[in-house]
XYZ file of C-alpha atoms in Angstrom:
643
model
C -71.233 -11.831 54.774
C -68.643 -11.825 52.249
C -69.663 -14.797 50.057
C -73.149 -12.817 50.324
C -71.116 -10.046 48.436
C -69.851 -12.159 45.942
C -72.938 -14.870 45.458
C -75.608 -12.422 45.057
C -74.764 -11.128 42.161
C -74.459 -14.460 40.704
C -78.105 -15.079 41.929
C -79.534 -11.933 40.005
C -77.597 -12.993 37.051
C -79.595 -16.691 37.178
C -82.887 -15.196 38.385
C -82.902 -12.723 35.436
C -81.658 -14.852 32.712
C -83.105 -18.034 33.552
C -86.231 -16.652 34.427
C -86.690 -13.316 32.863
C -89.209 -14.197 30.565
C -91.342 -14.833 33.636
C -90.187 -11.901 35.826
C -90.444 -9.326 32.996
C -88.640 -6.123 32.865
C -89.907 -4.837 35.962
C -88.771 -8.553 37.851
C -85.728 -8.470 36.476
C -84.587 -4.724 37.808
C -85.984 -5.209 40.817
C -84.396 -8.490 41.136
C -80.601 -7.583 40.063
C -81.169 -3.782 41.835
C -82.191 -5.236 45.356
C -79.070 -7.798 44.928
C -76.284 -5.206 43.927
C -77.581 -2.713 46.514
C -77.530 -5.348 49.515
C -73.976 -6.592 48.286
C -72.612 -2.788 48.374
C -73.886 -1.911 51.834
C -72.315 -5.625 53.063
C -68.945 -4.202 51.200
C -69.004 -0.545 52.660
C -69.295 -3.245 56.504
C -66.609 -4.925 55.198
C -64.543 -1.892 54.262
C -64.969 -0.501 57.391
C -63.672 -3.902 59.547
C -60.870 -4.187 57.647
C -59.586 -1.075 56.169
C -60.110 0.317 59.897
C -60.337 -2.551 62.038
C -57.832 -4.858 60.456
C -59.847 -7.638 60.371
C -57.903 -9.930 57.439
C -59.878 -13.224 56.634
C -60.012 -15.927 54.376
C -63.298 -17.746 53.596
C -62.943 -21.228 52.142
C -65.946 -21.561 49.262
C -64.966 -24.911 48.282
C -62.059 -27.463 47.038
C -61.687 -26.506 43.395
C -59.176 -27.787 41.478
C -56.896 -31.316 43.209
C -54.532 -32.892 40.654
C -51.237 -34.295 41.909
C -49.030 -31.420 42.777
C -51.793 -28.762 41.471
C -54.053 -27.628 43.970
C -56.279 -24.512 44.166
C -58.716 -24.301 46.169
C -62.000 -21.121 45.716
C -60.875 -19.171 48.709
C -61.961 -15.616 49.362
C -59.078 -13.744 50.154
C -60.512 -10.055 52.316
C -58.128 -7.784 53.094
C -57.488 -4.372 52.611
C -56.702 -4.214 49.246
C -59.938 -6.675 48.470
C -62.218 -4.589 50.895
C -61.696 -1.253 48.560
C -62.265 -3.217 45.302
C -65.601 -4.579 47.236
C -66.699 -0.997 47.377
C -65.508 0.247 43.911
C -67.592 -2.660 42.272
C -70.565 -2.960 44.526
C -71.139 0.940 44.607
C -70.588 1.543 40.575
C -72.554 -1.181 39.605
C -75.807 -0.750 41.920
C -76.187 2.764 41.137
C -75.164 1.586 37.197
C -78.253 -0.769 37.990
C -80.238 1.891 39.013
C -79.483 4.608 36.239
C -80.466 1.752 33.851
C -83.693 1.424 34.713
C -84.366 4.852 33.346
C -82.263 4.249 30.697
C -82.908 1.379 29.595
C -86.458 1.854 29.796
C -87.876 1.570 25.798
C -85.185 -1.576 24.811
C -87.468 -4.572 24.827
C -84.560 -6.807 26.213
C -84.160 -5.356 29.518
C -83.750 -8.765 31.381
C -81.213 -9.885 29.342
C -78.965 -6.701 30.245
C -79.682 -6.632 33.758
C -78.441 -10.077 33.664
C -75.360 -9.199 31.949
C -74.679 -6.101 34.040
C -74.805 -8.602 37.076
C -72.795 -11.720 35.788
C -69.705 -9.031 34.924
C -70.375 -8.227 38.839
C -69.880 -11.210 40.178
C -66.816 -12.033 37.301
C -64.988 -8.548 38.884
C -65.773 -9.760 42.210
C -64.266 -13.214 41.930
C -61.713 -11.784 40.669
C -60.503 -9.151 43.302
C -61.588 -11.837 45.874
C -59.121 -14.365 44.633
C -56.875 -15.815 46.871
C -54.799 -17.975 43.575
C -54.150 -17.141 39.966
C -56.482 -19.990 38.628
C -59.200 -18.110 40.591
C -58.202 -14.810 39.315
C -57.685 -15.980 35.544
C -61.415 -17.065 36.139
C -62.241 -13.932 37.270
C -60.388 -11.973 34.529
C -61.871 -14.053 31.461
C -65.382 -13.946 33.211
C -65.288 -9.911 33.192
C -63.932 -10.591 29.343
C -66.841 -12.312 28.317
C -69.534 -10.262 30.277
C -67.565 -6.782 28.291
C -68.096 -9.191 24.836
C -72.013 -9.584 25.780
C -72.389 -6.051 26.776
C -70.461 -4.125 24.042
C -72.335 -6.073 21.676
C -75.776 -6.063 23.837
C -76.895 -4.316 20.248
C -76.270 -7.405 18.392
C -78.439 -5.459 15.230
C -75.866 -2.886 14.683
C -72.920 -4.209 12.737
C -70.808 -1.480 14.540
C -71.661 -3.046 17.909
C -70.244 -6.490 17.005
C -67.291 -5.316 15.399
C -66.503 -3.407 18.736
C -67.265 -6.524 21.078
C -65.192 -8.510 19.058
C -62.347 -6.017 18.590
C -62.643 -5.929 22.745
C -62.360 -9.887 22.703
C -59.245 -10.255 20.040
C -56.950 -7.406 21.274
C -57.613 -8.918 25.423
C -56.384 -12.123 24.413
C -53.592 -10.559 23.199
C -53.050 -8.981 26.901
C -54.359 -12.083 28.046
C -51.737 -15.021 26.496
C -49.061 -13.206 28.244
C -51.205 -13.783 31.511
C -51.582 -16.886 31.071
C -47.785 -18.093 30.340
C -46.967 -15.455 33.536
C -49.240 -17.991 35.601
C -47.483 -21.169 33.793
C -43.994 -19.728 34.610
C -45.222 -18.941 38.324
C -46.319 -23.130 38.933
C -43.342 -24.229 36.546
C -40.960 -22.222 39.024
C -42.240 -22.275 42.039
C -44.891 -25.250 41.989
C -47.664 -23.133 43.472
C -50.538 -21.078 42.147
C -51.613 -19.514 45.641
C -50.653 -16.288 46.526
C -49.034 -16.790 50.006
C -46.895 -19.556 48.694
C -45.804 -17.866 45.359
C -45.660 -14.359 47.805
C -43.127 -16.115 49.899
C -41.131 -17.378 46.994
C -40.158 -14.408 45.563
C -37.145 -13.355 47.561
C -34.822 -16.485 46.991
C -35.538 -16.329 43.554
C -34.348 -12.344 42.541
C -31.226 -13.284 41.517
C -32.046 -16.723 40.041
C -32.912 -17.705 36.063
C -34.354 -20.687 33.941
C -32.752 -21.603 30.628
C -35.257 -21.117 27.455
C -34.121 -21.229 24.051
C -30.582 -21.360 25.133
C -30.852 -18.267 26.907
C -30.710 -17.530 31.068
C -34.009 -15.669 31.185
C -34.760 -14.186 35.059
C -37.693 -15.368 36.579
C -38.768 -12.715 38.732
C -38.749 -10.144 35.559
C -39.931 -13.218 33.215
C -43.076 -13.271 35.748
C -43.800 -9.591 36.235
C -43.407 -8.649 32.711
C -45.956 -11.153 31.267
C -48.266 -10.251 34.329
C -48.215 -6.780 33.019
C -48.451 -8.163 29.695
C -52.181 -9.232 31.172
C -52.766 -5.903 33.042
C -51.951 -3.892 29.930
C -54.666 -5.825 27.473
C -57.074 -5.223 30.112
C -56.801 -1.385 31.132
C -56.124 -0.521 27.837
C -52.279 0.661 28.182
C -50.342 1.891 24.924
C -50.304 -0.103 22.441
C -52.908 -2.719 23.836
C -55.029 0.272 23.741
C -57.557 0.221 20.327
C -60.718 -1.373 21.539
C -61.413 0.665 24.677
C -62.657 3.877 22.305
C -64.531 1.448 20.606
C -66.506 0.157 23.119
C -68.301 3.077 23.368
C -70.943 0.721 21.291
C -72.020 -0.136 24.307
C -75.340 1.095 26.084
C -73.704 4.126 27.849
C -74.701 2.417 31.794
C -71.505 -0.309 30.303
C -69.190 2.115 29.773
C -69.813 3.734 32.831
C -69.333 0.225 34.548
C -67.168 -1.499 32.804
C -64.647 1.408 31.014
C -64.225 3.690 33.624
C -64.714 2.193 36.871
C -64.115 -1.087 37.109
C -63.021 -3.698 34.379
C -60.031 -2.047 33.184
C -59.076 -1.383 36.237
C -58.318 -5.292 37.041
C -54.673 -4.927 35.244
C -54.141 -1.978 38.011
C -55.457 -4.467 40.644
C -53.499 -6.764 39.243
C -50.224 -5.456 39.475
C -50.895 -3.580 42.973
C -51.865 -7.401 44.238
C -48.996 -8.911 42.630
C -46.663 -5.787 44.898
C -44.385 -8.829 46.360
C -43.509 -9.630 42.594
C -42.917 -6.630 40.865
C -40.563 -5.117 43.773
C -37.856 -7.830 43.449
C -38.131 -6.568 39.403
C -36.768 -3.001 39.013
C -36.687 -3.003 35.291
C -40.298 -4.578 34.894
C -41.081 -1.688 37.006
C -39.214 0.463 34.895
C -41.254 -0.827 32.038
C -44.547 -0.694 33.629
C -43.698 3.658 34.470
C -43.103 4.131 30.678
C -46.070 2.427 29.533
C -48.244 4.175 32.003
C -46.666 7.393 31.330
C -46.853 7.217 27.317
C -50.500 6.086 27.997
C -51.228 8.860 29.453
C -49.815 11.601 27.471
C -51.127 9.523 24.304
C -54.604 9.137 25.228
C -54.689 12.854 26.427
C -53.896 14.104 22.981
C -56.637 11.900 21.623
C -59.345 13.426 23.428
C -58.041 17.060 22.266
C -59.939 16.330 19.062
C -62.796 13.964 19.730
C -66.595 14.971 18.850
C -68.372 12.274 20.171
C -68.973 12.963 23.715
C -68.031 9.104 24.908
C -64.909 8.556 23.065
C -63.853 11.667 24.592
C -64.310 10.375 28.330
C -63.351 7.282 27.008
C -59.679 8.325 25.935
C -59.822 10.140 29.237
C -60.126 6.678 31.209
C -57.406 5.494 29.080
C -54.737 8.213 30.078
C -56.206 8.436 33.562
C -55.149 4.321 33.694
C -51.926 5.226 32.651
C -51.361 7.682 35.364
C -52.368 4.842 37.712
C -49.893 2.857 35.975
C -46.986 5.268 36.114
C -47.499 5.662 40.144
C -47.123 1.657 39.841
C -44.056 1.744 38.324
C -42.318 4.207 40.779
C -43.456 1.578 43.832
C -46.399 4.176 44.969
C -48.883 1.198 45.139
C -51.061 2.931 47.577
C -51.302 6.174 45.566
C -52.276 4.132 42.028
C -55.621 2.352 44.100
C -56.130 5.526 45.654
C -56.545 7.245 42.171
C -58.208 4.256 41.201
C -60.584 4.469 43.772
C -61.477 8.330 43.439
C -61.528 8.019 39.925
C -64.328 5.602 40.001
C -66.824 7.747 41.304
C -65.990 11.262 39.059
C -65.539 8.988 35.553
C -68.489 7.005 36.385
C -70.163 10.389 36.834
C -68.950 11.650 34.027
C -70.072 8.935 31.599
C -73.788 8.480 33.639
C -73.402 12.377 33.234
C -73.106 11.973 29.214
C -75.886 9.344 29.052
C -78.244 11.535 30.596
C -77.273 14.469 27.704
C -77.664 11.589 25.223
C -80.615 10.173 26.986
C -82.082 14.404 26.616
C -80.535 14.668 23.588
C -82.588 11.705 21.568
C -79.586 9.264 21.277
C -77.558 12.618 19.738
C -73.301 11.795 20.516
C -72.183 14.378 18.501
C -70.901 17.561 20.715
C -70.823 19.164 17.488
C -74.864 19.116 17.640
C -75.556 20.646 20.841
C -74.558 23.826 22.603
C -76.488 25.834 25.115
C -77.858 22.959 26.933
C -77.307 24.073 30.622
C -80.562 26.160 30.827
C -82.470 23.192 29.492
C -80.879 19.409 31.583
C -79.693 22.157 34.829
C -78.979 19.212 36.651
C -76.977 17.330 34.276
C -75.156 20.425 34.304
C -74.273 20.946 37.427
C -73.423 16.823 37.617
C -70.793 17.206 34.580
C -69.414 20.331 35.895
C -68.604 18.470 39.593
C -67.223 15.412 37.332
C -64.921 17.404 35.684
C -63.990 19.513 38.431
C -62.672 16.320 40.136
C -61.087 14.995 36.938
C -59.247 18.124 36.699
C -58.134 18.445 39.870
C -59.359 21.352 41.357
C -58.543 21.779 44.757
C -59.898 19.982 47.539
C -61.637 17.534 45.430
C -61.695 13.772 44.693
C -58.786 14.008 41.473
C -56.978 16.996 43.211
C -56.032 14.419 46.073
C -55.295 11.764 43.866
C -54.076 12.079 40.602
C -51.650 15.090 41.883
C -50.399 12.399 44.337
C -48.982 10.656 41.406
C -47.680 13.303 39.936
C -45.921 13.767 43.301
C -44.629 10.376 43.284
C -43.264 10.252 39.883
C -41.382 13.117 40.764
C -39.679 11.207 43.748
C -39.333 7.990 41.918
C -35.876 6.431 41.333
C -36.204 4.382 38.371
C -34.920 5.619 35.389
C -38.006 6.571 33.838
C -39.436 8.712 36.925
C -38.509 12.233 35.178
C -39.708 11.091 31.894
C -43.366 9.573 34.240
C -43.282 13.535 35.134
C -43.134 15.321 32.357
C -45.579 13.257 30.809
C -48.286 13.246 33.284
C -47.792 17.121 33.887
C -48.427 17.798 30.427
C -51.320 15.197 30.206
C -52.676 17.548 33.356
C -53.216 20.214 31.422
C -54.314 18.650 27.947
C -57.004 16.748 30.259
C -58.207 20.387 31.907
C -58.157 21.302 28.051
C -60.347 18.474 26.790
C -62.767 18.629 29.929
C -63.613 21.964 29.621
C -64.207 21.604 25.710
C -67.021 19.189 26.437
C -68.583 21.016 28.802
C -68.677 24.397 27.029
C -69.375 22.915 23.344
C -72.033 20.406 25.052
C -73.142 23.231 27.129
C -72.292 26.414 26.520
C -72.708 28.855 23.239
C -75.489 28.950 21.016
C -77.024 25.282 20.180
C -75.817 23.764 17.004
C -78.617 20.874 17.239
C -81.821 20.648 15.149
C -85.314 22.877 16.588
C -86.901 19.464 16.470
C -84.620 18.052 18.922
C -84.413 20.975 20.965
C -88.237 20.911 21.397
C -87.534 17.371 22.798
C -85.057 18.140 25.239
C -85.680 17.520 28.687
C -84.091 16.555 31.742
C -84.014 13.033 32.920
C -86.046 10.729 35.611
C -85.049 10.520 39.024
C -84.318 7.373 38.568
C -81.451 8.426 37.036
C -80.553 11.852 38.293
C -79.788 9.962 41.616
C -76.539 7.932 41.169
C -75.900 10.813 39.717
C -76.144 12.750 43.099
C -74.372 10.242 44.747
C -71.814 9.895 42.274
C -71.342 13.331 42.743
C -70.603 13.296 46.612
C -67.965 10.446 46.344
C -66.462 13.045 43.203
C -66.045 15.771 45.527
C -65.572 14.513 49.431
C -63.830 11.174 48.824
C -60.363 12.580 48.516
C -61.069 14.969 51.117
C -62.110 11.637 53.334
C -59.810 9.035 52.479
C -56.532 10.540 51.717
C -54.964 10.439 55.664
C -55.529 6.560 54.975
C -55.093 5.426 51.557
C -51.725 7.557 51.282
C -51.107 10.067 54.488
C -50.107 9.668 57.807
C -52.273 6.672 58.626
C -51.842 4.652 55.477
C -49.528 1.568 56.916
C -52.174 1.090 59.764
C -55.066 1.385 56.601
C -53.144 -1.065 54.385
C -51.190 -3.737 56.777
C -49.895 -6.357 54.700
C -51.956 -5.660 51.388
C -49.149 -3.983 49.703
C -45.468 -5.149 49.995
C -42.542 -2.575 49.533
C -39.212 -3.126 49.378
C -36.919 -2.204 52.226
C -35.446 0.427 49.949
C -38.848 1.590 48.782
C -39.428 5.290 50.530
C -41.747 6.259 47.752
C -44.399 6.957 50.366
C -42.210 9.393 52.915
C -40.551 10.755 49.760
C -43.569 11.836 47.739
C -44.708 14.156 50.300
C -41.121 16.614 50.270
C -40.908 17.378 46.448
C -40.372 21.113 45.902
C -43.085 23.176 46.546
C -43.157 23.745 42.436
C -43.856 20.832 41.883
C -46.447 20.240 43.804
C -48.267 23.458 42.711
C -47.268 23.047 38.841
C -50.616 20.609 37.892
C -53.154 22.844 39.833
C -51.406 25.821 37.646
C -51.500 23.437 34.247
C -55.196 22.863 35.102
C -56.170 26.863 35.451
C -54.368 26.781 32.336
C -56.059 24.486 30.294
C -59.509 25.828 31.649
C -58.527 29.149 30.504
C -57.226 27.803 27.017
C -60.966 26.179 26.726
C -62.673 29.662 27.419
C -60.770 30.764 24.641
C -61.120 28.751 22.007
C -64.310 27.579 22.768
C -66.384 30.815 24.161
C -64.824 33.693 23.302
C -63.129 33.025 19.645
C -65.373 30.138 18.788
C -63.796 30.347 15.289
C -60.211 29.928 16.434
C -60.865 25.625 16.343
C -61.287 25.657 13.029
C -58.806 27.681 12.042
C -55.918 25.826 14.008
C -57.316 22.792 12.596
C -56.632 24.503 9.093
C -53.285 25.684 9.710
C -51.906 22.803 11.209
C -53.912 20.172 9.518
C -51.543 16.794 9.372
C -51.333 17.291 13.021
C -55.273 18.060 13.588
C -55.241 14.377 11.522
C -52.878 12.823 13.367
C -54.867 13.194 16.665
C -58.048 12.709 14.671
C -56.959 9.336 13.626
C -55.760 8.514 17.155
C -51.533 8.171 16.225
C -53.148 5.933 13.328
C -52.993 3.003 15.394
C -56.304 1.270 14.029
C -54.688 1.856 10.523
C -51.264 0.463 11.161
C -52.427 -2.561 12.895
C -54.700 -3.183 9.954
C -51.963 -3.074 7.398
C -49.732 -5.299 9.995
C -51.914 -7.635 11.547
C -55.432 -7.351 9.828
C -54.555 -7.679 5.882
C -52.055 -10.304 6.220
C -54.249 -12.522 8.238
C -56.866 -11.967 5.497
C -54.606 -12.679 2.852
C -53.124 -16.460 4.294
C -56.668 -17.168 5.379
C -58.021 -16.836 1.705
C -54.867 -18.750 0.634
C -55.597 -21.308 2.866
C -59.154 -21.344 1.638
C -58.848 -21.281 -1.708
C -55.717 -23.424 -2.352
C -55.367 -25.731 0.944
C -58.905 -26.148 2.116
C -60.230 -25.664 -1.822
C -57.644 -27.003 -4.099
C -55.871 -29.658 -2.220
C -58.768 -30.705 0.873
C -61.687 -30.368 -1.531
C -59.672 -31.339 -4.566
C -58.693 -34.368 -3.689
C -61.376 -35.584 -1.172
C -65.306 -34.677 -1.566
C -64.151 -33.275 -5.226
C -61.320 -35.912 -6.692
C -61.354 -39.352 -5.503
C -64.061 -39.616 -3.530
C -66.212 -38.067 -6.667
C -64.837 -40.310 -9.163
C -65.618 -43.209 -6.662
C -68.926 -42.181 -6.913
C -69.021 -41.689 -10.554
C -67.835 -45.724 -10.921
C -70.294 -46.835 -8.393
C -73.263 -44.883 -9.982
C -72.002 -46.472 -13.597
C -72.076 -50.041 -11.779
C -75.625 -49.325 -10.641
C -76.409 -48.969 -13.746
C -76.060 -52.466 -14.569
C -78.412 -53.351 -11.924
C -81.377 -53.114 -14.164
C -83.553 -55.743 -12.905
C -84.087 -57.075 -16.690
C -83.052 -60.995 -17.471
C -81.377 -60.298 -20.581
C -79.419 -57.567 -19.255
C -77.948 -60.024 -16.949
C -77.680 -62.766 -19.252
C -75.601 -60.269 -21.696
C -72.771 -59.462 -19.154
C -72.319 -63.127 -18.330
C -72.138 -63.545 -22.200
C -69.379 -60.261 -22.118
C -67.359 -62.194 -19.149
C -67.483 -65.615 -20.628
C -66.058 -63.937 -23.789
C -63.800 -61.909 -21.907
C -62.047 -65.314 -20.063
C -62.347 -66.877 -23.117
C -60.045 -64.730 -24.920
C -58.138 -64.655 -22.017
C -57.292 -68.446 -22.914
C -56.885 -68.398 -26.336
C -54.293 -65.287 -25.958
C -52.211 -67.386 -23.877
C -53.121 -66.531 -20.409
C -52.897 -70.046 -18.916
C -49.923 -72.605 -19.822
């Protein structure tokens, strides 16, 4: 059963690419479709024996890698941690299938995408399955490539390569510091699978390896370039810039790949590597003020955005960063939990925004619409549930979840808990703010868009509207479901030995007794940032515009996103430019060129082709040079040359 959940995708993937041509469109849904549903119904069985039967297992796929002291071997590792990955990726991405066949429907390259869609599933699943680094580095880079393929699925539009590329560059960044956190795990311990590195850990808190003349602590060496990984790929501060832009994307890959379940591999990541990262305080110190800045950041981003995806997309970013910050205050459980809930409301959302876009005539701009809800009802009411559970109102999926970390980072004891509360507080109500602007500018008011694409408005297939419906279900009951297991009463029986906390680690018991103020303070923050949207945005329509004009190098500021893009140009991009074209023009140019294809080997060429000259075929040509050499040696003689 499980390597059905893992393989299958990896069949639709072959059957469509190698064979779509054969298949057709229609072949290659059907094809991918029946695979990812199958694998999700086998991961909601497996969910269900391990997350509530505690059957742990490890299936042995084959002997990978064997070179003296380096083994590691393609095990699948199921537990519970694995088994609620199984059913964020399998779920998502079958009813992502699904939605695309309506969306998808006019692009002429339809097997090619449904390809894509399922080689990224079977790259995520490898990669939550792993039971070793090398596996999971495959993983990881698989997932990278499939996001490159996808982003830029649009290869015609220049805008869509820049962004897949962007996406590749700035997760190797993220990714380097993986990949010397996996060298410094074999170079200390000598082992690249889990159990064995797990096991490690302990004797080696206290203990350090010399580099560049410096004692450098392993265990915070390790964690730090981990997180190094898990910040490239979840789009944490600073690591950050191409998530907005993959919005370039067909809007079925953002839903899949930016909200629910690619960058949420570096929160995987971290929440796997638990054994590490508790022997660390000040790594998790580190990861609470990333996650914390992230999500105040990317919350005051999406104050000011106009195109409907980059505004769910900076939501995803600062919703990541909340995971983050429950990370980094040892709440483990809480940071899947939200990362589980927040699969099903984002994905909504973004399926939610493809279907206005879809209605809409490929129309992004927010500032085009208005007064939509009589004409896409549905879509309507799908948004509205989205962002109900993104907000967290109470009782559903985000109310459960993301005010659990809140909760937490209130009880932490690093010393960046307060600073991992005030943040995400005031991120609760800039993200009630932000939500509520897209619904009631997309929505709401008098339409801003064009009569001719208002006479083409209408509301989408089936085909689509029903992830939608389902999406919607897991938005508003899975909180309500889960939350006794993933992070009440019954969550060490749920998780077993899939998380590791310290012995001084009460984050769980502790959470739950904060002041009653606290608890209550981010359902307030949200009524207040709702009411803030009415405002501005139904009953003084003008008052955006004339905030923006009062307080414009602010209204810039966020517009330009903290001017990250600009700064790293001027840091990073320019100066690259600038030794590349020196390089070009004076090494590869001047000196290469110069003095190969363009100095001697071209005067080389000029002697030979004035020798050939001399090859003439004609007798008396001949006969003349022997005269010109016996002259030559004769004067040679009389000058004196021989004694």
């Amino acid at each position: 059963m499980y390597s059905a959940i893992v393989f299958l995708p990896l069949l639709g993937f072959l059957t469509a690419g190698l064979f779509g041509r054969v298949i057709g469109a229609r072949g290659a849904q059907l094809v991918t479709s029946s695979f990812l549903v199958i694998s999700a119904l086998l991961s909601m069985i497996a969910f269900y024996k391990v997350g509530f039967g505690g059957e742990l297992t490890r299936v042995h796929v084959l002997t990978w890698i064997d070179s003296g002291t380096f083994e590691a071997d393609w095990r699948l590792r199921i537990d519970t941690l694995t088994a609620v990955m199984l059913v964020v990726v399998t779920s998502v991405s079958s009813l992502v299938h699904i939605y695309s066949i309506g969306y998808m429907s006019h692009d002429p390259h339809q097997p090619r995408f449904f390809a894509y869609l399922s080689l990224f599933t079977f790259a995520m699943l490898t990669l939550v399955t792993a039971d070793n680094f090398i596996q999971l580095f495959f993983g990881w880079e698989g997932v990278g490539l499939a996001s490159y393929l996808l982003i830029g699925f649009w290869y015609q539009k220049p805008s869509a390569n820049a962004a897949a590329i962007k996406a590749f560059v700035v997760n190797r960044v993220g990714d380097f510091g993986l990949i010397l956190g996996i060298a410094t795990i074999f170079f200390t311990i000598g082992s690249v699978d889990y159990d064995t590195v797990f096991a490690a850990i302990p004797a080696m808190a206290e203990k350090s390896f010399s580099f560049l003349g410096h004692e450098v602590p392993i265990v915070t060496t390790i964690s730090l370039l981990l997180f190094m990984g898990a910040m490239g790929k979840s789009a944490q501060f600073m690591l950050h810039t191409w998530l907005p832009d993959a919005m370039e994307g067909p809007t079925p890959v953002s839903a899949l790949i930016h909200a629910a379940t690619m960058v949420t591999a570096g929160v995987f990541l971290v929440a796997r590597c638990s054994p590490i990262f508790e022997f660390s305080p000040f790594a998790l110190t580190v990861v609470t003020f990333i996650g914390a800045t992230t999500a105040f950041f990317a919350a005051t981003v999406g104050l000011v955005q106009n195109d409907i995806k980059r505004v769910i997309a900076y939501s995803t970013c600062s919703q990541l960063g909340y995971m983050f910050a429950a990370l980094g205050v040892g709440a483990y459980e809480v940071a899947i939990f939200h990362l589980f809930t927040h699969a099903f409301f984002k994905a909504l959302l973004f399926l939610g925004s493809g279907s206005v876009i879809h209605a809409m005539g490929d129309e992004q701009d927010m500032r085009k619409m208005g007064g939509l809800y009589k004409m896409i009802p549905m879509t309507y009411v799908m948004m509205v549930i989205g962002t109900l559970a993104l907000t967290g109102f109470p009782f559903t999926a985000g109310y459960f979840s993301k005010d659990a970390i809140i909760e937490a980072t209130y009880a932490g004891h690093n010393a960046m808990h307060s600073y991992a509360f005030l943040m995400t507080t005031v991120a609760a109500f800039l993200t009630s703010f932000y939500s509520w602007r897209l619904i009631f500018m997309t929505f709401h008011g008098e339409t801003r868009a064009s009569s001719e694409t208002i006479s083409h408005v209408h509301e989408s297939p089936m085909v689509m509207m029903i992830p939608l419906v389902l999406l919607s279900v897991g938005a508003l009951l899975a909180g309500l479901i889960f939350a006794r297991f993933f992070i009440g009463d019954l969550h060490e029986a749920f998780w077993l030995e899939a998380i590791y906390r310290g012995a001084e680690n009460h984050i769980m018991h502790a959470m739950h007794e904060v002041p009653e103020w606290a608890a209550t303070l981010p359902t307030l923050l949200m009524a207040l940032g709702f009411g803030l949207a009415y405002l501005f945005y139904i009953s003084r329509p003008d008052l955006p515009r004339e905030l923006a004009r009062t307080q414009e190098p602010l209204y810039l500021f966020l517009l330009n996103k903290w001017y990250f893009d600009e700064i790293y140009n001027f840091i990073f991009v320019r100066p690259a430019f600038w030794i590349g074209r020196v390089l070009w023009k004076q090494g590869d140019g001047r000196i290469i060129d110069g003095m190969g294809p363009d100095g001697i080997s071209a005067r080389v060429l000029d002697i030979t082709r004035g020798v050939v000259r001399l090859q003439s075929g004609y007798l008396y040509h001949y006969a003349f040079a022997m005269l010109l050499g016996v002259a030559a040696l004769a004067t040679y003689f009389m000058l004196g040359g021989v004694h």
